[in-house]
């Protein structure tokens, strides 16, 4: 198998999953890799939003004004460039050739917490109807990548989506909040009470979905942390 795939790679070198032109170096070709913008310090110690200046980590104005339902939120990359294209291929076309780059993003984002003391990983759930349409939950696949990397168990059924909401993409921030309000439920509180839960999703836009999931988990007694692969900034 190793020899055969080695031969195949020599004859047909694997092409970059995003542009289908360059040769893969580390998950992407070097040209696409240059367009990935990684999130690094300094950023808000609570919500993880990057600061353009300064070197120290403190709370952003938003997090000082209003308490977040999560302890910390972190994202690996800005939602742009080849990172955005890789996530879209994965989410809308179930294109598994981007998994290696997703894995790199996820590991980077996980490293931004400065701790790996989590008891369980919970993916943001899809409503059963949306799940049937799409065929898979992208957040669950990301959670599985993280489970393999960290050894922390995924609990896919802890959180349920009980309200079928319109896609957040088309909505303004205020509507997004109303759209996801009371959309989730914790199935069995015993699974999360007094546990450190790492909530996982693909993209954070306004954060409405992440916050509503975190609020629901927190009400059930969990301490919540949130990781998304990318963030709209
Ligand atoms: Zn490329
Ligand atoms: Zn903040």
Coordinates of C-alpha atoms and ligand atoms in Angstrom, one line a residue:
X1 CA 0.0 0.0 0.0
X2 CA 2.8 2.4 1.0
X3 CA 4.8 1.5 -2.1
X4 CA 1.8 1.7 -4.4
X5 CA 0.7 5.1 -3.1
X6 CA 4.3 6.2 -3.3
X7 CA 4.4 5.2 -7.0
X8 CA 1.1 6.8 -7.7
X9 CA 2.3 10.0 -6.0
X10 CA 5.4 9.9 -8.2
X11 CA 3.3 9.6 -11.4
X12 CA 0.4 11.7 -10.3
X13 CA 1.6 14.1 -7.6
X14 CA -1.3 15.1 -5.4
X15 CA -2.6 18.5 -6.4
X16 CA -3.6 21.3 -4.0
X17 CA -7.3 20.6 -3.0
X18 CA -8.1 24.3 -3.3
X19 CA -6.7 25.5 -6.6
X20 CA -6.1 22.0 -8.2
X21 CA -3.0 23.4 -9.8
X22 CA -0.1 23.7 -7.3
X23 CA 1.6 20.7 -5.7
X24 CA 0.7 20.0 -2.1
X25 CA 3.3 21.0 0.4
X26 CA 1.6 21.0 3.8
X27 CA -2.1 20.4 3.1
X28 CA -2.2 23.1 0.5
X29 CA 0.2 24.4 -2.3
X30 CA 2.6 27.1 -1.3
X31 CA 0.7 29.8 -3.2
X32 CA -2.6 29.0 -1.4
X33 CA -0.9 28.6 1.9
X34 CA 0.3 32.2 1.6
X35 CA -3.3 33.4 1.5
X36 CA -4.2 31.7 4.8
X37 CA -4.2 34.3 7.6
X38 CA -3.6 32.6 11.0
X39 CA -4.9 34.1 14.2
X40 CA -2.1 34.8 16.6
X41 CA -1.6 36.9 19.8
X42 CA -2.5 39.5 20.7
X43 CA -6.2 38.8 20.9
X44 CA -9.0 39.2 23.5
X45 CA -8.4 36.8 26.4
X46 CA -12.1 36.0 26.4
X47 CA -13.6 36.0 22.9
X48 CA -10.3 35.6 21.0
X49 CA -10.9 38.5 18.6
X50 CA -7.4 39.6 17.3
X51 CA -6.1 43.1 18.1
X52 CA -4.3 45.0 15.4
X53 CA -1.8 46.6 17.8
X54 CA -0.1 45.9 21.1
X55 CA 1.4 42.8 22.4
X56 CA -0.4 42.0 25.6
X57 CA -3.6 39.9 25.9
X58 CA -6.5 41.6 27.6
X59 CA -10.3 41.7 27.3
X60 CA -11.8 43.6 24.3
X61 CA -14.3 46.4 24.8
X62 CA -17.2 44.1 24.0
X63 CA -16.2 41.5 26.6
X64 CA -15.6 44.1 29.3
X65 CA -19.1 45.5 28.7
X66 CA -21.0 42.2 28.5
X67 CA -20.2 38.9 30.1
X68 CA -19.8 36.1 27.6
X69 CA -21.5 32.7 28.2
X70 CA -18.2 31.0 27.5
X71 CA -14.9 31.3 29.4
X72 CA -12.8 31.5 26.2
X73 CA -13.4 31.4 22.5
X74 CA -10.7 30.8 20.0
X75 CA -10.5 30.5 16.2
X76 CA -7.6 29.3 14.1
X77 CA -7.8 31.5 11.0
X78 CA -9.5 34.5 9.4
X79 CA -12.4 33.4 7.2
X80 CA -10.8 34.4 3.9
X81 CA -8.4 33.2 1.2
X82 CA -7.7 29.6 0.7
X83 CA -8.8 28.9 4.3
X84 CA -12.3 30.0 3.4
X85 CA -12.3 28.0 0.1
X86 CA -11.1 24.9 1.9
X87 CA -13.9 25.2 4.5
X88 CA -16.5 25.7 1.8
X89 CA -15.3 22.7 -0.2
X90 CA -15.6 20.6 2.9
X91 CA -19.0 21.9 4.0
X92 CA -20.9 22.2 0.8
X93 CA -19.3 19.5 -1.3
X94 CA -18.1 17.1 1.3
X95 CA -14.6 17.3 -0.3
X96 CA -12.4 15.2 1.9
X97 CA -9.2 16.3 0.2
X98 CA -9.1 19.4 2.3
X99 CA -9.1 17.4 5.6
X100 CA -5.3 17.7 6.0
X101 CA -5.5 21.5 5.9
X102 CA -8.5 21.5 8.3
X103 CA -6.5 19.3 10.7
X104 CA -3.7 21.9 10.7
X105 CA -6.1 24.7 11.3
X106 CA -7.9 22.8 14.1
X107 CA -4.6 22.0 15.9
X108 CA -3.5 25.6 15.7
X109 CA -6.8 26.9 17.1
X110 CA -6.7 24.3 19.9
X111 CA -3.2 25.5 20.8
X112 CA -4.5 29.0 21.4
X113 CA -6.3 28.1 24.6
X114 CA -3.0 27.5 26.4
X115 CA -4.7 24.5 28.1
X116 CA -6.0 21.1 27.0
X117 CA -7.9 20.5 30.2
X118 CA -11.3 19.8 28.7
X119 CA -13.6 16.9 29.7
X120 CA -15.5 16.6 26.4
X121 CA -16.0 18.0 22.9
X122 CA -19.4 18.9 21.8
X123 CA -20.1 19.9 18.1
X124 CA -22.7 22.5 17.3
X125 CA -25.6 20.4 16.1
X126 CA -27.6 20.7 13.0
X127 CA -31.4 20.4 13.0
X128 CA -32.3 16.9 11.8
X129 CA -34.0 18.4 8.7
X130 CA -30.8 20.3 7.8
X131 CA -28.7 17.2 8.5
X132 CA -30.9 15.2 6.1
X133 CA -30.4 17.8 3.4
X134 CA -26.6 18.1 3.9
X135 CA -26.0 14.5 4.7
X136 CA -23.4 15.2 7.4
X137 CA -22.6 17.7 10.2
X138 CA -19.4 19.5 9.4
X139 CA -19.0 20.5 13.1
X140 CA -19.0 16.8 14.1
X141 CA -16.3 16.0 11.5
X142 CA -14.2 18.8 12.9
X143 CA -14.8 17.5 16.4
X144 CA -13.6 14.1 15.3
X145 CA -10.4 15.6 13.9
X146 CA -9.8 17.2 17.3
X147 CA -10.7 14.0 19.2
X148 CA -8.0 12.1 17.3
X149 CA -5.5 14.9 18.0
X150 CA -6.3 15.5 21.6
X151 CA -7.7 12.2 22.9
X152 CA -10.7 14.1 24.3
X153 CA -13.9 12.3 23.8
X154 CA -16.6 13.7 21.4
X155 CA -20.2 13.6 22.7
X156 CA -22.3 14.3 19.6
X157 CA -25.7 13.9 21.3
X158 CA -25.3 16.1 24.3
X159 CA -26.7 19.2 22.5
X160 CA -29.8 19.0 20.3
X161 CA -31.1 21.6 17.9
X162 CA -34.9 21.7 18.6
X163 CA -35.7 24.7 16.3
X164 CA -35.3 24.6 12.6
X165 CA -33.9 28.0 11.8
X166 CA -33.3 29.8 8.5
X167 CA -29.7 29.8 7.4
X168 CA -27.8 32.4 9.4
X169 CA -25.9 33.5 6.2
X170 CA -28.8 35.6 4.9
X171 CA -29.4 37.4 8.2
X172 CA -28.3 40.6 9.9
X173 CA -26.7 40.3 13.4
X174 CA -29.9 41.2 15.3
X175 CA -32.0 38.7 13.3
X176 CA -29.3 36.0 13.8
X177 CA -29.7 36.3 17.6
X178 CA -33.5 36.0 17.4
X179 CA -33.1 33.2 14.9
X180 CA -31.1 30.9 17.2
X181 CA -32.8 32.0 20.5
X182 CA -33.8 28.8 22.4
X183 CA -32.9 26.7 19.4
X184 CA -30.9 24.2 21.5
X185 CA -31.4 21.8 24.3
X186 CA -29.2 19.7 26.5
X187 CA -30.5 16.2 26.3
X188 CA -29.0 14.8 29.6
X189 CA -27.7 17.4 32.0
X190 CA -25.7 14.8 33.9
X191 CA -23.3 14.6 30.9
X192 CA -22.3 18.2 31.2
X193 CA -22.8 19.3 34.8
X194 CA -19.5 20.5 36.3
X195 CA -17.7 19.5 33.1
X196 CA -15.4 21.6 31.0
X197 CA -17.0 21.4 27.6
X198 CA -15.2 22.4 24.4
X199 CA -17.9 23.5 21.9
X200 CA -16.8 23.1 18.2
X201 CA -18.0 24.6 14.9
X202 CA -16.6 25.5 11.5
X203 CA -17.1 29.3 11.3
X204 CA -17.9 32.1 13.8
X205 CA -19.6 35.0 12.1
X206 CA -21.4 37.2 14.7
X207 CA -21.0 34.5 17.3
X208 CA -24.8 34.2 17.8
X209 CA -24.9 30.5 17.4
X210 CA -21.9 29.8 19.5
X211 CA -23.2 32.1 22.3
X212 CA -26.6 30.5 22.3
X213 CA -25.1 27.0 22.4
X214 CA -22.7 28.1 25.2
X215 CA -25.6 29.7 27.1
X216 CA -27.6 26.5 26.9
X217 CA -24.7 24.3 28.1
X218 CA -23.9 26.8 30.9
X219 CA -27.5 26.7 32.1
X220 CA -27.1 22.9 32.4
X221 CA -24.1 23.4 34.6
X222 CA -21.1 23.2 32.2
X223 CA -18.1 25.5 31.9
X224 CA -17.9 26.3 28.2
X225 CA -15.0 26.9 25.9
X226 CA -15.5 27.4 22.1
X227 CA -13.3 26.6 19.1
X228 CA -14.1 27.4 15.5
X229 CA -11.8 26.8 12.6
X230 CA -12.4 30.2 11.1
X231 CA -13.7 33.6 12.1
X232 CA -15.2 36.4 10.1
X233 CA -13.4 39.6 11.1
Ligands
LIG1 ZN1 -3.4 25.8 -4.2
LIG2 ZN1 -13.6 39.9 23.5

